[in-house]
Coordinates of C-alpha atoms and ligand atoms in Angstrom, one line a residue:
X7 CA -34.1 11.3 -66.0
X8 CA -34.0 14.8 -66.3
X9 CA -37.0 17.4 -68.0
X10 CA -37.4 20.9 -68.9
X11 CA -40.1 22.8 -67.1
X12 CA -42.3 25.4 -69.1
X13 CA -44.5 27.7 -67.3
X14 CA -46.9 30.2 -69.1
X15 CA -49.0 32.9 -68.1
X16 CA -49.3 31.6 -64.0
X17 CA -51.1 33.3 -62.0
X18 CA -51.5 32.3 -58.0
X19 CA -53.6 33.0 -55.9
X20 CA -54.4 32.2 -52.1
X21 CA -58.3 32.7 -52.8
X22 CA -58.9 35.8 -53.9
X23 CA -55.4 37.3 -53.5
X24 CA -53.1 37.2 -56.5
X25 CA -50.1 36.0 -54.7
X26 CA -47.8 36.1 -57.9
X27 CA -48.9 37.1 -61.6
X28 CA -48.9 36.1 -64.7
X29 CA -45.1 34.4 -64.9
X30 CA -43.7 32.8 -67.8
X31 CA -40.1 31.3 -67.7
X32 CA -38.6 28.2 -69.1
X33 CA -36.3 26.0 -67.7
X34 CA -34.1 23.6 -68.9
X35 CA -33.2 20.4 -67.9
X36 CA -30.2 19.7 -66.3
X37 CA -29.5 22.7 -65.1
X38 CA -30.3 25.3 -61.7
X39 CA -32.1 28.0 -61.5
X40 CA -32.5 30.3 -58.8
X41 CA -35.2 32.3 -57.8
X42 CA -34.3 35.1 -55.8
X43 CA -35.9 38.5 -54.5
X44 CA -36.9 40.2 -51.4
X45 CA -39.3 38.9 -48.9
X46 CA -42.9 38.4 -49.8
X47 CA -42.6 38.7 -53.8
X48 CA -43.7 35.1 -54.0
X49 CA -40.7 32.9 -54.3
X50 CA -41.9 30.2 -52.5
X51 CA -45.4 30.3 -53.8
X52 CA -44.2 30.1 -57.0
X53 CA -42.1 27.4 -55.8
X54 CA -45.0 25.2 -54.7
X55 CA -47.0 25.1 -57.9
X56 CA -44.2 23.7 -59.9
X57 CA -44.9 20.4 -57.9
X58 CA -48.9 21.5 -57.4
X59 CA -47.8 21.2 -53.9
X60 CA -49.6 25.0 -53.8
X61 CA -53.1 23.5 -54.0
X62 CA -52.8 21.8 -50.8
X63 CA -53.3 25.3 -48.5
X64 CA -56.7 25.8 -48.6
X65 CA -57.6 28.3 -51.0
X66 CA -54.2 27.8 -53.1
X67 CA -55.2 27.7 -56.7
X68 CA -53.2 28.7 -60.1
X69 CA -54.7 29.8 -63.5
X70 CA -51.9 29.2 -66.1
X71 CA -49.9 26.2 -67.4
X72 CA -46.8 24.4 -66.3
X73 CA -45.5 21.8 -68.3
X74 CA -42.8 19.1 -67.5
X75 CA -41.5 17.9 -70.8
X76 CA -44.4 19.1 -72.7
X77 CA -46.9 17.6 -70.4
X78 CA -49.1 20.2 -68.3
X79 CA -49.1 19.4 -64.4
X80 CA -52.1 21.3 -64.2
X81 CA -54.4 19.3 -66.7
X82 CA -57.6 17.7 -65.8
X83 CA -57.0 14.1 -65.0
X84 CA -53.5 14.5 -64.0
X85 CA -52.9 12.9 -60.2
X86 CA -50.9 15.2 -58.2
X87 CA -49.6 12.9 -55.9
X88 CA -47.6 11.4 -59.0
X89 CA -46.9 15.0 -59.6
X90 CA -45.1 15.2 -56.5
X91 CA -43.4 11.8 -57.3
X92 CA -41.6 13.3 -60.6
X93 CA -41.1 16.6 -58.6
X94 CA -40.1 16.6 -55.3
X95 CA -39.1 19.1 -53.0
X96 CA -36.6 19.7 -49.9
X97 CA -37.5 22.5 -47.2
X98 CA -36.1 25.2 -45.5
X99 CA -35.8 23.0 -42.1
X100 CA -34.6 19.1 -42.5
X101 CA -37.3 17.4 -41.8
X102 CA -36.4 13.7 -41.3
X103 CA -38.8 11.3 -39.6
X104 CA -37.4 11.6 -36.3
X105 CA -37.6 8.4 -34.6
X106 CA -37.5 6.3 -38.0
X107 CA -33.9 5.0 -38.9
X108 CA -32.1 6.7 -41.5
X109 CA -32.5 3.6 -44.0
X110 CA -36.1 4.1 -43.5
X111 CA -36.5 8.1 -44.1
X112 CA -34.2 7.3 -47.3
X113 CA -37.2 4.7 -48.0
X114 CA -40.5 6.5 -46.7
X115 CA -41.0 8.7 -50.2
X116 CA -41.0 5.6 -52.3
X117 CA -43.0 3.7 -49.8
X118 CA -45.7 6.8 -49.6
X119 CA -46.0 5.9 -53.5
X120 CA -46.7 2.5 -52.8
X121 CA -44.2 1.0 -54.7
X122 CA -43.1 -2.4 -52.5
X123 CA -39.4 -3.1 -53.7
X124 CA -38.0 -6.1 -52.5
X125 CA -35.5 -6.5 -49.6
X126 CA -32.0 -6.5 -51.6
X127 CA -33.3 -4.0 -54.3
X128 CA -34.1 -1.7 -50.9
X129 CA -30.5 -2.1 -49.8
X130 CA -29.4 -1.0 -53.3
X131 CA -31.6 1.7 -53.2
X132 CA -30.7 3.3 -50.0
X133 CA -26.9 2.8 -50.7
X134 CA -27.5 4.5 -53.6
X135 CA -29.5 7.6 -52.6
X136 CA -27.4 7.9 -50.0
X137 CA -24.4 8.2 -52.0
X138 CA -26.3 10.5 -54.4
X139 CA -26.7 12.9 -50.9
X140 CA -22.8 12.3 -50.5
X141 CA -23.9 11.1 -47.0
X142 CA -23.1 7.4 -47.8
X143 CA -19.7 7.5 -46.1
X144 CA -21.0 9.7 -42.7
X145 CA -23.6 7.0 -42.0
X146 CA -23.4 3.7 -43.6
X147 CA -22.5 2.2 -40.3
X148 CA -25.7 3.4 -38.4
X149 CA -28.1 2.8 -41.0
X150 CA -30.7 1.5 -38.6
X151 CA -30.0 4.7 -36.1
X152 CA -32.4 7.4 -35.9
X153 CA -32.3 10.1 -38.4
X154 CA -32.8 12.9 -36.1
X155 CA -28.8 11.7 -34.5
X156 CA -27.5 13.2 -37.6
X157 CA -26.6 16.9 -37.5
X158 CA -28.8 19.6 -39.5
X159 CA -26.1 19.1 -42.5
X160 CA -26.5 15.4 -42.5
X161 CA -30.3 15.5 -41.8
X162 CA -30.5 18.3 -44.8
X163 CA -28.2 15.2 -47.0
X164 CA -30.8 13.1 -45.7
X165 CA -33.9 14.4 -46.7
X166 CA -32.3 14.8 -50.2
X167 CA -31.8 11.0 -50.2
X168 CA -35.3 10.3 -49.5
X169 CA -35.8 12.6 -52.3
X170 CA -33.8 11.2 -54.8
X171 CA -34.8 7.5 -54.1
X172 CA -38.0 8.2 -55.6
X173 CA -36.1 9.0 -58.9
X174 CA -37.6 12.2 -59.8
X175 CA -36.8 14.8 -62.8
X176 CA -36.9 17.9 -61.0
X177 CA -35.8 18.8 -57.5
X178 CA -37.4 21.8 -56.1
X179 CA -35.2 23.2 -52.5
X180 CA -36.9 25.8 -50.7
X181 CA -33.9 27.8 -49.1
X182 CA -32.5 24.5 -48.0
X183 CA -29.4 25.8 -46.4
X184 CA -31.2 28.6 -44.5
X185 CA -30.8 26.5 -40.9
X186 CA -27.5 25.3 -41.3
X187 CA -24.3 26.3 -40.3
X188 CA -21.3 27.4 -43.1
X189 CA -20.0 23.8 -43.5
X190 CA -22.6 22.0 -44.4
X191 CA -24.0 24.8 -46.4
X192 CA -20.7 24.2 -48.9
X193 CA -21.5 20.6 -48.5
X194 CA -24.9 21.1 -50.0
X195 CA -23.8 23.3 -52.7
X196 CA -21.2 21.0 -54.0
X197 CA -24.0 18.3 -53.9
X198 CA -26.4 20.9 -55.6
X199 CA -23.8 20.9 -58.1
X200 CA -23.4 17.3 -58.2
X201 CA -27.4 16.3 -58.8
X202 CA -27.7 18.6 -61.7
X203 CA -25.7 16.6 -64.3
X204 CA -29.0 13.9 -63.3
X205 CA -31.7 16.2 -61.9
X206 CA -33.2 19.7 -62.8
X207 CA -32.8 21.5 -59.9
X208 CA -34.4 25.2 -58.6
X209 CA -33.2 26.5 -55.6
X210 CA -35.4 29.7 -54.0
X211 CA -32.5 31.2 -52.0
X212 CA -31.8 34.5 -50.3
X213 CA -28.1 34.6 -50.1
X214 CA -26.8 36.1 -53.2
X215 CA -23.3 34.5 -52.9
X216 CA -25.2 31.4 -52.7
X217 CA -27.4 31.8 -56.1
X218 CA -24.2 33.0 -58.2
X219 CA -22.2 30.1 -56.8
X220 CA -24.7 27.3 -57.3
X221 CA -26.5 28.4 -60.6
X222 CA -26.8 28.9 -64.3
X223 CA -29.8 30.8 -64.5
X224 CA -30.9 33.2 -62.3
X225 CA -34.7 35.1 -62.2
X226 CA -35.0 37.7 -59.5
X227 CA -38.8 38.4 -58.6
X228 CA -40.2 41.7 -57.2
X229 CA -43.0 42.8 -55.6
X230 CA -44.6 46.9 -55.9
X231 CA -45.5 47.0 -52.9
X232 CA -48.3 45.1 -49.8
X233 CA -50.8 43.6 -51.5
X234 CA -49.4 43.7 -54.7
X235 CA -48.9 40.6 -56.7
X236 CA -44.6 38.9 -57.2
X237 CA -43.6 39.1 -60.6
X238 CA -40.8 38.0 -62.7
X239 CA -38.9 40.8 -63.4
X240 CA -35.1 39.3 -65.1
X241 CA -34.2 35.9 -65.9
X242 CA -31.2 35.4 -67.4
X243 CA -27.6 33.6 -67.2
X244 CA -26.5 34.0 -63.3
X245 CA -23.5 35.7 -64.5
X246 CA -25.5 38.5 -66.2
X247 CA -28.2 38.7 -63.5
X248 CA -25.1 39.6 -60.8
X249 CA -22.7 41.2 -63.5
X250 CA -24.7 43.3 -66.2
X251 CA -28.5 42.8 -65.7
X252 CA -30.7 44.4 -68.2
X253 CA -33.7 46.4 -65.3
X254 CA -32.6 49.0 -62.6
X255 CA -34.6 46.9 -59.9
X256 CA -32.4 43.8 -60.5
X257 CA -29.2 46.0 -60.6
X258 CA -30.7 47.9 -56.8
X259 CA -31.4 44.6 -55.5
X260 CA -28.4 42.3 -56.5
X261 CA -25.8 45.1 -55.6
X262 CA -27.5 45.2 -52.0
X263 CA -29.6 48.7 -52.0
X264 CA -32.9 46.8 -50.8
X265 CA -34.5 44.1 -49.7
Ligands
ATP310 N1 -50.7 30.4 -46.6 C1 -50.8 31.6 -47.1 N2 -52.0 32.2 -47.1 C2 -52.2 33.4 -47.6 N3 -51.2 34.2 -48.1 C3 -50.0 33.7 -48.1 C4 -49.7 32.3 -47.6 N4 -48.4 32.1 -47.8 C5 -47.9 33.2 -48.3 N5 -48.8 34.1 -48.5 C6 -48.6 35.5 -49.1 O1 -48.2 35.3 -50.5 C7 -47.2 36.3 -50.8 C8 -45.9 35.6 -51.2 O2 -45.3 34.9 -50.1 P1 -44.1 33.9 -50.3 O3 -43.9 33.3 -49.0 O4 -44.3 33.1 -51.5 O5 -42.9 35.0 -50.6 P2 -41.4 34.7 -50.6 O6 -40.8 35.6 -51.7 O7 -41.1 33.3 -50.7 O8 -41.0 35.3 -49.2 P3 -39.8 34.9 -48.2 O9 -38.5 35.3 -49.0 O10 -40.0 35.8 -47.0 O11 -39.9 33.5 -47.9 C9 -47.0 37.1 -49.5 O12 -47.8 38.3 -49.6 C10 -47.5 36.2 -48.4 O13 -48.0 37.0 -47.3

């Protein structure tokens, strides 16, 4: 399943700094957006509290409301460790389990929810996150091998099957191509592709070629300057953010004069 996420008046903070202020966007379901700006406007910040994966730095806290289908993340009550299970996120460096096998990482997000599946349903899983990752065919004859043999494109695949298994609505990918090569950056963005006709998907990325080939919506963030809180600044169709955008800083940073 696949859900819209609604964000209204956010602001973040890392204690007392306001990190990124007051941001409103929706987005839809099955579709990807990507956030893009220069460094230190608050991309990944922002990132982190679509999952409430913010609130785990010490000091990390958000005044504002996101909502997944209606449903705010940040309400009183609401567990955010089955936040994390509807939401869940791929980093900027694979991070596989290194000495588990690669059925296992595939399997360690659903077991870190506690759900026990039985054996053959676990087969059928794995297969089928694996697939999902289009890393099926690469490895289904060393399932029981150690992730970290896989290259950094595989291992990236991987990490996206372990994400996937749990069956989540949104996938959040912090610049997940950043540490790998040309190759398997394609190979990621075809699978980006792929996952959105399932999952919501938002991609923080700093390569511009990379958030006009992969997205539909684009919303470039901006900062004023040290100290100063990342706003949203445009969010539009991809096309119009890279072809026609509506605010001078957008046009600056998208044709390449900073950042
Ligand atoms: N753990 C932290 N503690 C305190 N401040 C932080 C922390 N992480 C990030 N910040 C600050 O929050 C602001 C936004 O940082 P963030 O990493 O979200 O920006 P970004 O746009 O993702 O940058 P980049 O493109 O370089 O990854 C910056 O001023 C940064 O220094």
């Amino acid at each position: 399943m696949s859900k819209r996420i609604d964000v209204k008046d956010l602001n973040v903070y890392y204690s007392s700094f306001l990190a990124v202020e007051d941001i409103s966007i929706n987005i839809e379901a099955k579709s990807v957006t990507a956030f893009i700006g220069p460094s230190g406007c608050g991309k990944s910040t922002f990132l982190r509290t679509l999952n409430r994966m913010h609130e785990v730095i010490p000091g990390g806290r958000v005044e504002g409301e996101v909502l997944l289908d209606g449903d705010n993340l940040y309400e009183a009550g609401v567990d955010p460790v089955n936040v994390r299970s509807q939401i869940g996120m791929v980093f900027q460096r694979p991070n596989p389990f290194p000495t588990m096998s690669i059925k296992d990482n595939v399997l360690a997000g659903v077991k870190l929810n506690n759900r026990r599946i039985p054996r053959s349903d676990a087969e059928e899983l794995v297969e089928k996150s694996l697939r999902g990752a289009n890393l099926w065919n690469e490895v289904k004859d060393r399932l029981d091998k150690p992730g970290s043999g896989l290259s950094g494109g595989q291992q990236q695949r991987l990490c996206i099957a372990r994400t996937i298994a749990v069956k989540p609505d949104v996938i959040l990918m912090d610049e997940p191509c950043s540490a790998l090569d040309p190759i398997s950056t394609l190979a990621i963005e075809d699978l980006i592709n792929e996952l959105k006709s399932d999952y919501t998907v938002v991609i923080v990325t700093h390569n511009m070629q990379q958030a006009a080939r992969v997205s539909d919506k684009t919303a470039f963030f901006n900062i004023a300057g040290t100290g100063k809180p990342g706003k949203l600044i445009e969010y539009a169709e991809t096309a119009t953010i890279f072809s026609n955008p509506s605010v001078k800083a957008t046009e600056d940073y998208v044709s390449g004069r900073f950042g």
